[in-house]
């Protein structure tokens, strides 16, 4: 099964209006790369400014409801309206900072589908869970709870992001990535049949120009979710090129 790779940039809570210039550099550089898909997920305040320029743009979260009395929240429909085509959901920072549960992530994924957004659903164990030998069970549990029924390759991407590898400079080893991606692939195929084989699985956690090629060579790695290294064209472009 050949799946087109996706390199998604997660800007997290970084970026002001002045960042449009760097986005523009990323957009121009990415336009020359045809062998893989690129996506930038800036803070929501910048989605409208970045969208519609030829590089796909996504949100970093959404509310499960379409509208209503939810101060400070944004719906999937609003992200779509602002020009987003995707949303990162259930990132470990949101699970930790906002107590997001698997069932909430699943409801958000259903909202993304309702609004026509690609849902990038994040899973991954903490260091304590890995050291306790629970990594596989944690990821399987998060997948079972966070993925919506009837997930399709067009609507859903899974991102495996071990929490201990995020922002630490210490990416998972190819062997660790291989093991968990195989577990995820098996779970996707068991639950969604042939469609599960088409769903892309990204790795995230300290992906850099230096390690991208090695990570992309691992079976069942269909791209990357990139944090820090997605903030500049100088770092993001070589990762995208490695995917292509
Ligand atoms: P990082 O973040 O690339 O800075 O480790 C990845 C992520 O949290 O999506």
Short mmCIF file of C-alpha atoms and ligand atoms in Angstrom, two decimals, residues 8 10 12 88 91-93 122 161 165-169 204-208 225-230, ligand 1:
data_model
loop_
_atom_site.label_atom_id
_atom_site.label_comp_id
_atom_site.label_asym_id
_atom_site.label_seq_id
_atom_site.Cartn_x
_atom_site.Cartn_y
_atom_site.Cartn_z
CA UNK A 8 2.19 18.89 8.92
CA UNK A 10 2.27 22.55 14.29
CA UNK A 12 1.53 25.73 18.66
CA UNK A 88 -4.90 18.76 14.88
CA UNK A 91 -2.52 16.79 20.95
CA UNK A 92 -0.82 15.71 24.19
CA UNK A 93 -0.40 19.35 25.21
CA UNK A 122 -2.79 12.52 18.13
CA UNK A 161 3.65 11.49 19.24
CA UNK A 165 9.93 13.08 22.42
CA UNK A 166 7.99 16.32 21.96
CA UNK A 167 10.12 19.43 22.16
CA UNK A 168 12.92 17.54 23.87
CA UNK A 169 15.29 17.10 20.95
CA UNK A 204 5.81 13.47 15.71
CA UNK A 205 8.35 14.41 18.36
CA UNK A 206 11.63 16.23 17.66
CA UNK A 207 11.52 15.65 13.90
CA UNK A 208 14.32 17.72 12.36
CA UNK A 225 3.83 16.21 12.62
CA UNK A 226 6.53 18.80 13.19
CA UNK A 227 6.56 21.38 15.98
CA UNK A 228 9.64 23.53 16.48
CA UNK A 229 11.17 22.75 13.09
CA UNK A 230 8.02 23.90 11.26
P1 LIG B 1 8.33 19.07 18.23
O1 LIG B 1 6.73 19.03 18.46
O2 LIG B 1 8.57 18.77 16.78
O3 LIG B 1 8.71 20.48 18.60
O4 LIG B 1 8.91 18.04 19.12
C1 LIG B 1 5.94 18.08 17.80
C2 LIG B 1 4.49 18.26 18.18
O5 LIG B 1 4.20 18.47 19.38
O6 LIG B 1 3.59 18.20 17.33
#
